[in-house]
Amino acid sequence: MVNIVAYGLDVVFYIGLYSILTLSLNLEYGFTGLSNFGVVAFFMVGAYTWAVTTMAGTPAILAFIASMLAAGVIGFLVSLPALRLRGDYLALATFVFAEIMRLIIMNIKALGGAVGMPFVPQIFPMQEISREAYVVANTILVYSVLLTFMLLTYTLLHSPFGRTILALREDEEAAQALGKNSTRYKYQIFFLGSVMCGAAGALYAQYLGFTGVDLFTLTVTFSVWIMCIIGGSDSLLGAVVGAAIVELLSRSLRVAKDYFMVPIDPNNLMLILTGVLMVLFILYKPTGIIPAIRVKLRHSGVLVEKGGRRLIHSSVKKDE
Amino acid sequence: MVQVDVLQLLLNSAFTASIYILSTTGFSLVYSLERFPNIAHVQFFTLGAYAGLLSVNVLKWGFISGLLLSFVLCGAIALLSYYVIFRSLKAREAGLVHLIVASVGYGTVLMYLMQQIFGRDIHIIQYPFYPIEVGSVRFTWLWIYTILFAALTSIALHLVFTKTKIGRAIRALSNNPPLAMASGINADKISGIVWFIGGALAGIGGVLQGANIRVVPTLGFELLVPTIAVAVLGGLGSFYGVLAAALVLGLAENFSVPLLLYLTLPTDLRFVIGYIVVVAVLVRATTSKQLRIRIFTSLKRRILWLT
């Protein structure tokens, strides 16, 4: 008998987890214009750091901080040579880095190699409490982390720092002419984005009680990108909406497989659909759902923005 | 003790370099015109391998027609993808990231469609290439054909770029698009030709690589990291850079195998070289000469001090 409550909560948990990843990409790409195609690498670093530190006996809170810092530092190091150059070099460097990172971990025996590491310590004791209680506790944990990061991003965006990064996205040369050190801001944003991925990785590893290279293929990066684009890359709410749409679509395809005779393997179908959605959204709605709704509301006069506070993405302007 | 056969390693390097030339030429040509890395490009490799498999195993047309079939098919699909997706994106003045994301999405669709149609199983192209032994060097005719084909392709492309009108138009468009278009070059047509050539070359490379190892849906994807590394090392968008970079990377990858064996490390790590190359190029491009000299001399001083 399938435990429907636990399954539903599991979906909610994953939406929260992916929202954290998408939020980090929103911060990097949507607000600052950095194209990070190696999201999964920092996610993986977080998961493995959690596994290694907790197995060595580190308390959970310290291990969590260590996971975030490790991902942040590695993100910083990866972006170091690429951020001074044009955007495509960052995209290529992060893309290649994610695959190589996986290859290296796959060849390290101490990290479980291709098999992975079982018995990763969990924050909530899975054996002692019921399945539902376990998922509920984890869901609350994930959403409180997500909320913290969202509040952090919101405060950041409404500070001088946030206005500078928005200006960098719109016109880097103009921002530099005003005396802003654009590279330094980019490093800081990339560090922060990687920290968020690291936190998500730690939460993921402790929830599963397992970590392995098969969990961190490039398809994770693709999923996060499509979530970011569907929801709207420069919207905090968009991160959650995008994550929810893609995750629900993926789960419903897997459930549908059990009830209907679908001749296509659900995993293949999911990835094909993800790709098609990616291309269609880029072609017809490059700003995503939430900004499009925002523009509609402003047109009909429902939403009145406080004058001139918000910089609008250049692609949205074209829609208006 | 690890035995090192230099001649064998040189031949292996030449084969690897040939495959890289075939995979990266299209990637780099498309980059030089459209100014974005087409991540979906390596999927034409897989497509070509399956076309070759179909021709040799199922239709029994033989190997040469397999090559022709994948040449035409992959070229046509690449052309189609340009007209359906990337041209309209260009017309909408899409940014770099939008183009990359679209190519990532398109590549995912191609890869999983092929996985759905052909399955995850390993297929072997059933065409006998007899092994030859010359002294201590072992190889098959397939290797010779591959190396010859890559060399001929490079020479042919060189002639096209220098002697023909189309080649000059391609170079003009990649150098200065507004000026090229102002002087009457049909940018759309030239782009179409470049996409076709890129896809077709990747298709041929796919058949050769598939016949050499095996045919799986991830065949092209495995070449993505080396392809990017070769393109970056060659200086994104430069054809002659690709030729040199493919040779360098081919040599580095094959000659690192005995070294890794000697150090008792897994030989899979030779693919890390591609990443090191990308990082080295990026570091070189971002640091000033004085800084490099300063770091180098301080390192040298420290090493001297240690010894």
XYZ file of C-alpha atoms in Angstrom:
627
model
C 0.000 0.000 0.000
C 1.432 3.316 -1.044
C 1.503 5.832 1.730
C -0.226 8.743 -0.015
C 0.346 11.287 2.749
C 4.061 10.572 2.914
C 4.297 10.642 -0.888
C 2.542 14.014 -1.105
C 4.765 15.459 1.606
C 7.803 14.059 -0.169
C 6.797 16.061 -3.250
C 6.454 19.182 -1.075
C 9.919 18.526 0.359
C 11.485 18.273 -3.084
C 9.748 21.449 -4.255
C 11.369 23.249 -1.326
C 14.752 21.709 -2.050
C 14.677 22.651 -5.724
C 13.384 26.117 -4.803
C 16.630 26.725 -2.904
C 18.677 25.705 -5.951
C 16.511 27.796 -8.265
C 16.739 30.763 -5.910
C 20.526 30.588 -6.090
C 20.351 30.567 -9.881
C 17.881 33.461 -9.819
C 20.346 35.435 -7.758
C 23.254 34.575 -10.070
C 21.588 34.690 -13.463
C 18.327 36.553 -12.990
C 19.560 39.440 -10.881
C 23.269 39.609 -11.727
C 23.447 38.071 -15.194
C 25.994 35.343 -14.394
C 25.357 32.134 -16.305
C 26.204 29.257 -13.980
C 25.829 25.936 -15.787
C 27.449 23.984 -12.975
C 24.737 24.280 -10.323
C 24.910 20.555 -9.679
C 28.628 20.703 -8.795
C 28.052 22.948 -5.779
C 24.992 20.913 -4.813
C 27.233 17.835 -4.879
C 29.991 19.522 -2.871
C 27.425 20.360 -0.168
C 26.124 16.792 -0.042
C 29.571 15.197 0.144
C 30.850 17.678 2.720
C 27.848 16.882 4.909
C 28.468 13.148 4.522
C 32.179 13.362 5.304
C 31.945 15.795 8.226
C 29.008 14.129 9.990
C 30.529 10.674 9.579
C 33.634 12.060 11.264
C 31.420 13.005 14.200
C 30.930 16.737 13.651
C 27.717 18.145 15.213
C 24.923 18.747 12.679
C 24.943 22.532 12.861
C 28.706 22.751 12.300
C 28.521 20.230 9.458
C 25.749 22.272 7.844
C 27.851 25.434 8.020
C 30.860 23.492 6.701
C 28.807 22.269 3.710
C 27.743 25.805 2.869
C 31.256 27.176 3.228
C 32.862 24.375 1.216
C 30.449 24.920 -1.678
C 30.912 28.681 -1.423
C 34.706 28.501 -1.462
C 34.757 26.060 -4.379
C 32.268 28.233 -6.253
C 34.492 31.226 -5.629
C 37.567 29.351 -6.875
C 35.787 28.161 -10.027
C 34.536 31.642 -10.835
C 37.923 33.209 -10.137
C 39.444 32.787 -13.614
C 36.189 33.022 -15.566
C 34.404 36.064 -14.165
C 36.739 38.626 -15.688
C 36.042 37.314 -19.171
C 32.910 37.369 -21.341
C 29.843 35.477 -20.158
C 30.330 32.441 -22.375
C 33.598 31.524 -20.670
C 31.865 31.322 -17.286
C 29.145 29.136 -18.796
C 31.691 26.783 -20.364
C 33.981 26.684 -17.315
C 31.161 25.839 -14.894
C 29.674 23.317 -17.335
C 32.955 21.439 -17.680
C 33.685 21.763 -13.960
C 30.488 19.924 -12.995
C 31.318 16.912 -15.175
C 34.955 16.783 -14.060
C 33.997 17.076 -10.379
C 31.723 14.070 -10.808
C 34.478 12.142 -12.570
C 36.981 12.888 -9.822
C 34.628 11.903 -6.995
C 33.724 8.746 -8.915
C 37.400 7.764 -8.791
C 38.005 8.457 -5.100
C 37.559 5.277 -3.055
C 37.238 7.119 0.253
C 34.119 8.901 -1.034
C 32.454 5.672 -2.113
C 33.511 5.866 -5.772
C 30.789 5.081 -8.286
C 28.673 3.287 -5.657
C 28.197 6.221 -3.306
C 28.162 6.553 0.462
C 25.365 4.795 2.387
C 24.439 5.453 6.049
C 24.947 9.199 5.905
C 23.852 10.577 9.314
C 20.414 12.185 9.360
C 19.212 15.130 11.415
C 15.935 13.467 12.408
C 16.080 9.813 13.540
C 14.311 7.939 10.746
C 14.053 4.634 12.632
C 12.480 6.045 15.790
C 9.686 8.163 14.303
C 7.022 7.357 11.735
C 7.565 7.968 8.031
C 5.121 10.912 7.999
C 6.725 12.596 10.991
C 10.143 12.194 9.364
C 9.042 13.820 6.116
C 7.118 16.587 7.927
C 10.133 17.455 10.070
C 12.389 17.581 7.023
C 9.876 19.626 5.047
C 9.701 22.205 7.844
C 13.500 22.291 7.945
C 13.834 22.775 4.185
C 11.218 25.520 4.067
C 12.756 27.392 6.973
C 16.118 27.335 5.187
C 14.386 28.462 1.971
C 12.609 31.285 3.813
C 15.880 32.427 5.379
C 17.580 32.562 2.001
C 14.606 34.352 0.438
C 14.586 36.989 3.164
C 18.337 37.355 2.767
C 18.023 37.796 -1.004
C 15.114 40.227 -0.575
C 17.045 42.402 1.887
C 20.095 42.232 -0.319
C 18.172 43.332 -3.403
C 16.683 46.305 -1.604
C 20.043 47.510 -0.353
C 22.679 49.575 -2.193
C 24.405 46.264 -2.937
C 21.291 44.954 -4.690
C 20.849 48.082 -6.737
C 24.460 47.785 -7.863
C 24.114 44.193 -9.050
C 20.913 45.078 -10.944
C 22.818 47.902 -12.576
C 25.606 45.462 -13.466
C 23.115 43.233 -15.203
C 21.623 46.066 -17.196
C 24.777 47.866 -18.223
C 28.102 46.773 -16.836
C 30.092 49.574 -18.397
C 27.806 52.243 -16.996
C 28.132 50.730 -13.510
C 31.903 50.660 -13.861
C 31.880 54.267 -14.989
C 30.168 55.097 -11.695
C 33.100 53.545 -9.870
C 31.649 50.143 -9.059
C 34.132 47.256 -9.020
C 32.023 44.898 -11.112
C 34.239 41.828 -10.702
C 34.171 42.051 -6.912
C 30.383 42.147 -6.877
C 30.248 39.156 -9.197
C 32.565 37.137 -6.945
C 30.385 37.909 -3.940
C 27.209 36.902 -5.746
C 28.764 33.699 -7.047
C 29.969 32.839 -3.539
C 26.510 33.442 -2.095
C 24.797 31.409 -4.830
C 27.160 28.496 -4.251
C 26.531 28.699 -0.492
C 22.815 28.219 -1.151
C 23.528 25.207 -3.386
C 25.743 23.765 -0.665
C 22.982 24.105 1.914
C 20.565 22.346 -0.436
C 23.118 19.584 -0.942
C 23.507 19.000 2.792
C 19.722 18.877 3.252
C 19.415 16.420 0.366
C 22.119 14.057 1.639
C 20.748 13.996 5.188
C 17.166 13.434 3.933
C 18.137 10.449 1.787
C 20.756 9.164 4.224
C 22.817 8.491 1.118
C 24.950 10.310 -1.365
C 26.358 9.114 -4.681
C 27.571 10.454 -7.993
C 24.482 9.156 -9.817
C 22.343 11.722 -7.999
C 24.358 14.597 -9.389
C 24.281 14.303 -13.167
C 23.901 17.272 -15.486
C 20.154 16.652 -15.667
C 19.909 18.324 -12.244
C 21.469 21.473 -13.704
C 19.034 21.337 -16.617
C 16.055 20.949 -14.262
C 17.168 23.928 -12.196
C 17.588 26.046 -15.323
C 14.149 25.177 -16.656
C 12.643 25.933 -13.224
C 14.421 29.284 -13.248
C 13.223 30.141 -16.754
C 9.625 28.963 -16.319
C 9.118 30.771 -13.043
C 10.837 33.931 -14.157
C 14.515 34.468 -13.599
C 14.262 37.805 -11.824
C 11.548 36.991 -9.339
C 11.801 35.438 -5.881
C 8.312 33.975 -6.122
C 9.220 32.703 -9.588
C 11.817 30.362 -8.099
C 9.172 28.548 -6.044
C 6.573 28.585 -8.833
C 9.054 27.214 -11.363
C 10.259 24.500 -8.993
C 6.659 23.517 -8.177
C 5.564 23.316 -11.828
C 8.503 21.171 -12.967
C 8.463 18.898 -9.908
C 4.686 18.345 -10.089
C 4.940 17.635 -13.816
C 7.705 15.114 -13.240
C 5.835 13.373 -10.393
C 2.530 13.249 -12.246
C 4.256 11.665 -15.248
C 5.663 8.974 -12.959
C 2.257 8.370 -11.368
C 0.521 8.365 -14.749
C 2.853 5.601 -15.847
C 1.250 3.284 -13.247
C -2.313 3.931 -14.393
C -2.112 4.397 -18.142
C -0.334 2.393 -20.778
C 2.355 4.889 -21.713
C 4.700 3.424 -24.295
C 7.487 5.813 -23.314
C 9.769 5.414 -20.321
C 8.652 8.170 -17.869
C 12.211 9.288 -17.172
C 12.943 9.769 -20.884
C 9.584 11.461 -21.420
C 10.221 13.814 -18.522
C 13.597 14.878 -19.880
C 12.300 15.241 -23.437
C 9.450 17.410 -22.142
C 11.894 19.440 -20.041
C 13.973 20.118 -23.131
C 10.944 21.034 -25.242
C 9.674 23.365 -22.497
C 13.109 24.960 -22.252
C 13.191 25.745 -25.976
C 9.551 26.889 -26.113
C 9.895 29.193 -23.115
C 13.096 30.707 -24.503
C 11.356 31.253 -27.831
C 8.005 32.590 -26.655
C 8.199 33.635 -23.003
C 11.842 34.311 -22.140
C 10.873 36.286 -19.041
C 8.943 33.464 -17.383
C 5.508 33.257 -15.828
C 5.671 35.560 -12.812
C 7.143 38.643 -14.562
C 4.609 38.176 -17.386
C 1.764 38.172 -14.833
C 3.304 41.206 -13.159
C 3.313 43.084 -16.476
C -0.333 42.104 -17.138
C -1.397 43.273 -13.674
C 0.377 46.566 -14.093
C -1.343 47.099 -17.431
C -4.776 46.507 -15.974
C -3.976 48.860 -13.092
C -4.308 46.246 -10.339
C -0.672 46.468 -9.401
C 0.800 49.899 -8.848
C 4.531 49.958 -8.330
C 6.240 52.567 -6.253
C 7.793 54.920 -8.772
C 11.079 54.017 -10.319
C 12.356 51.761 -7.547
C 12.535 48.652 -9.612
C 14.761 48.131 -12.591
C 12.940 46.139 -15.220
C 14.728 43.436 -17.168
C 15.330 44.675 -20.684
C 13.423 41.743 -22.170
C 10.349 42.611 -20.081
C 10.440 46.149 -21.370
C 10.023 44.813 -24.871
C 6.842 42.988 -23.818
C 5.263 46.068 -22.337
C 56.817 -1.379 -14.241
C 54.750 0.277 -16.920
C 55.810 -0.355 -20.496
C 55.723 2.738 -22.676
C 55.450 2.239 -26.419
C 55.924 5.698 -27.866
C 54.867 4.775 -31.411
C 51.649 3.186 -30.191
C 50.903 6.218 -28.055
C 51.545 8.527 -30.995
C 49.111 6.565 -33.149
C 46.505 6.575 -30.371
C 46.976 10.329 -30.049
C 46.497 10.807 -33.781
C 43.217 8.886 -33.645
C 41.953 10.826 -30.612
C 42.958 14.096 -32.250
C 41.101 13.132 -35.448
C 37.910 12.480 -33.525
C 38.317 15.794 -31.710
C 38.865 17.630 -34.991
C 35.640 16.174 -36.366
C 33.677 17.010 -33.207
C 35.058 20.498 -32.648
C 35.226 21.909 -36.184
C 31.441 22.279 -36.361
C 31.197 23.550 -32.785
C 33.842 26.174 -33.456
C 32.508 27.218 -36.881
C 29.014 27.698 -35.478
C 30.525 29.642 -32.594
C 32.404 31.942 -34.941
C 29.179 32.915 -36.739
C 26.509 32.768 -34.036
C 28.672 33.724 -31.049
C 27.364 31.063 -28.704
C 28.577 27.576 -27.717
C 26.094 25.104 -29.157
C 25.898 22.463 -26.412
C 23.592 20.358 -28.603
C 26.337 19.971 -31.209
C 27.777 16.759 -29.736
C 24.372 15.087 -30.076
C 24.919 15.034 -33.860
C 27.771 12.669 -33.047
C 25.374 10.223 -31.408
C 22.894 10.667 -34.229
C 25.596 9.881 -36.783
C 26.627 6.761 -34.864
C 23.036 5.470 -34.879
C 22.671 6.271 -38.587
C 25.815 4.250 -39.248
C 24.521 1.431 -37.050
C 21.229 1.414 -38.937
C 22.942 1.346 -42.296
C 25.452 -1.400 -41.445
C 23.500 -3.711 -39.118
C 19.886 -3.347 -40.214
C 19.802 -2.176 -43.815
C 23.057 -3.993 -44.760
C 24.154 -1.130 -46.971
C 27.742 -1.280 -45.861
C 30.050 1.086 -44.071
C 30.638 3.702 -46.765
C 26.931 4.313 -47.299
C 26.606 4.476 -43.505
C 29.051 7.367 -43.571
C 27.144 9.024 -46.415
C 23.794 8.506 -44.705
C 24.968 10.070 -41.459
C 26.653 12.896 -43.367
C 23.381 13.830 -45.059
C 21.119 13.088 -42.081
C 23.139 14.956 -39.445
C 23.742 17.871 -41.782
C 20.023 18.082 -42.518
C 19.040 17.881 -38.845
C 21.592 20.552 -37.933
C 20.267 22.773 -40.721
C 16.702 22.185 -39.566
C 17.577 23.022 -35.972
C 19.139 26.264 -37.170
C 16.085 27.266 -39.179
C 13.508 26.218 -36.583
C 15.143 27.298 -33.312
C 18.290 29.351 -33.532
C 17.426 31.602 -36.465
C 14.219 32.736 -34.830
C 16.106 33.310 -31.595
C 18.620 35.427 -33.477
C 15.774 37.367 -35.060
C 14.420 38.104 -31.559
C 17.846 39.353 -30.512
C 18.156 36.703 -27.817
C 21.077 37.074 -25.426
C 23.955 34.684 -25.043
C 22.450 32.864 -22.074
C 19.124 32.399 -23.848
C 20.917 30.814 -26.788
C 22.926 28.505 -24.510
C 19.810 27.476 -22.579
C 17.951 26.780 -25.812
C 20.828 24.633 -27.082
C 20.978 22.775 -23.763
C 17.242 22.092 -23.988
C 17.481 21.023 -27.611
C 20.432 18.739 -26.827
C 18.463 17.120 -23.994
C 15.542 16.469 -26.334
C 17.803 14.869 -28.962
C 19.681 12.715 -26.453
C 16.640 11.317 -24.671
C 14.711 10.852 -27.918
C 17.540 8.645 -29.126
C 17.642 6.859 -25.770
C 13.896 6.264 -26.096
C 14.074 5.005 -29.685
C 17.220 2.878 -29.507
C 17.285 1.989 -25.813
C 20.151 2.218 -23.359
C 21.728 -1.002 -24.618
C 25.201 -1.113 -26.059
C 25.217 -1.716 -29.806
C 28.198 -2.732 -31.882
C 28.513 -1.729 -35.541
C 29.006 -5.161 -37.123
C 31.572 -4.408 -39.749
C 34.918 -6.174 -39.518
C 38.015 -4.025 -39.359
C 40.907 -6.432 -39.111
C 43.647 -5.576 -36.664
C 47.094 -5.039 -38.108
C 50.409 -5.369 -36.354
C 53.440 -3.466 -37.535
C 56.310 -4.175 -35.191
C 54.880 -3.601 -31.734
C 52.174 -1.195 -32.898
C 48.635 -2.566 -33.143
C 45.841 -0.785 -34.973
C 42.919 -1.379 -37.307
C 42.164 -0.008 -40.742
C 39.420 2.051 -39.153
C 42.027 4.150 -37.382
C 43.892 4.791 -40.626
C 40.651 5.799 -42.360
C 39.725 8.107 -39.477
C 43.083 9.831 -39.417
C 43.096 10.182 -43.210
C 39.575 11.528 -43.246
C 40.311 14.123 -40.552
C 43.460 15.219 -42.383
C 41.653 15.484 -45.729
C 38.790 17.392 -44.111
C 41.208 19.872 -42.594
C 42.963 20.423 -45.921
C 39.648 20.740 -47.759
C 38.324 23.257 -45.241
C 41.565 25.200 -45.456
C 41.157 25.398 -49.225
C 37.510 26.397 -48.862
C 38.387 29.162 -46.423
C 41.213 30.592 -48.509
C 40.242 29.963 -52.122
C 36.459 30.037 -52.461
C 33.878 32.763 -52.287
C 31.876 30.932 -49.619
C 34.953 30.541 -47.425
C 35.732 34.228 -47.691
C 32.112 35.035 -46.872
C 32.266 32.847 -43.739
C 35.439 34.561 -42.567
C 34.027 37.987 -43.301
C 30.828 37.229 -41.402
C 32.686 35.989 -38.333
C 35.037 38.962 -38.366
C 32.614 41.806 -38.878
C 28.961 40.866 -39.450
C 27.550 44.354 -40.202
C 30.276 45.106 -42.738
C 29.918 41.675 -44.349
C 26.169 42.077 -44.696
C 26.575 45.606 -46.017
C 28.806 44.269 -48.766
C 26.051 41.979 -49.950
C 26.751 38.653 -48.207
C 23.607 36.654 -47.527
C 24.198 35.937 -43.829
C 21.274 33.554 -43.590
C 22.508 31.335 -46.404
C 26.079 31.280 -45.091
C 24.852 30.358 -41.603
C 22.826 27.521 -43.092
C 25.881 26.183 -44.927
C 28.003 26.355 -41.782
C 25.395 24.526 -39.685
C 25.109 21.834 -42.367
C 28.877 21.297 -42.603
C 29.248 21.241 -38.811
C 26.454 18.706 -38.320
C 27.620 16.533 -41.225
C 31.236 16.377 -39.991
C 30.040 15.472 -36.505
C 27.868 12.745 -38.064
C 30.856 11.189 -39.841
C 32.882 11.409 -36.648
C 30.040 9.660 -34.825
C 30.094 6.669 -37.198
C 33.868 6.356 -36.879
C 33.866 6.689 -33.090
C 30.871 4.341 -32.808
C 32.622 1.721 -34.939
C 35.762 2.131 -32.864
C 34.196 1.613 -29.417
C 30.442 1.081 -29.167
C 27.168 2.898 -29.821
C 25.280 4.173 -26.764
C 22.973 7.191 -26.307
C 25.687 8.971 -24.310
C 28.343 8.582 -27.032
C 28.221 12.251 -27.994
C 27.725 13.505 -24.482
C 31.003 11.884 -23.400
C 32.747 14.059 -25.988
C 31.250 17.312 -24.715
C 33.998 18.138 -22.224
C 36.895 17.440 -24.649
C 35.061 19.329 -27.394
C 34.673 22.399 -25.205
C 38.290 22.062 -24.055
C 39.586 21.887 -27.630
C 37.432 24.841 -28.682
C 38.557 26.985 -25.734
C 42.218 26.033 -26.150
C 42.027 26.819 -29.860
C 40.563 30.225 -29.044
C 36.755 29.989 -29.415
C 35.767 30.253 -33.055
C 39.129 29.726 -34.739
C 39.438 26.854 -37.220
C 43.243 26.598 -37.262
C 43.222 26.859 -33.477
C 40.997 23.774 -33.396
C 43.490 21.740 -35.444
C 46.390 22.623 -33.153
C 44.370 22.236 -29.956
C 43.012 18.820 -31.003
C 46.575 17.570 -31.516
C 47.736 18.968 -28.176
C 44.829 17.494 -26.262
C 45.069 14.147 -28.072
C 48.759 13.856 -27.188
C 48.234 15.005 -23.597
C 45.396 12.555 -22.992
C 47.183 9.510 -24.390
C 50.594 10.226 -22.928
C 49.094 10.744 -19.484
C 47.822 7.140 -19.429
C 51.222 5.525 -18.674
C 51.896 8.293 -16.168
C 48.597 7.616 -14.350
C 49.274 3.871 -14.421
C 52.723 4.498 -12.990
C 51.203 6.558 -10.194
C 48.554 3.798 -9.757
C 45.759 6.296 -10.319
C 42.584 5.446 -12.286
C 43.110 6.122 -16.002
C 39.698 7.822 -16.179
C 41.442 10.844 -14.716
C 43.010 11.571 -18.112
C 39.791 13.367 -19.020
C 40.528 15.841 -16.227
C 43.272 17.182 -18.498
C 40.561 18.782 -20.618
C 39.379 20.742 -17.627
C 42.889 21.726 -16.607
C 43.402 23.028 -20.146
C 40.245 25.153 -19.964
C 41.265 26.596 -16.592
C 44.834 27.243 -17.743
C 43.590 29.157 -20.778
C 41.195 31.188 -18.637
C 43.883 31.981 -16.071
C 46.267 33.021 -18.828
C 43.661 35.274 -20.354
C 42.761 36.951 -17.076
C 46.111 37.586 -15.436
C 48.583 40.207 -16.553
C 52.051 39.249 -17.675
C 53.740 40.993 -14.739
C 51.588 39.084 -12.267
C 52.468 35.755 -13.896
C 56.164 36.564 -13.818
C 55.926 37.613 -10.169
C 54.151 34.388 -9.162
C 56.566 32.317 -11.216
C 59.714 33.895 -9.718
C 58.393 33.617 -6.182
C 57.590 29.936 -6.776
C 61.037 29.380 -8.224
C 62.639 31.057 -5.232
C 60.677 28.874 -2.874
C 61.570 25.677 -4.717
C 65.237 26.667 -4.784
C 65.070 27.445 -1.105
C 63.573 24.030 -0.376
C 66.275 22.191 -2.300
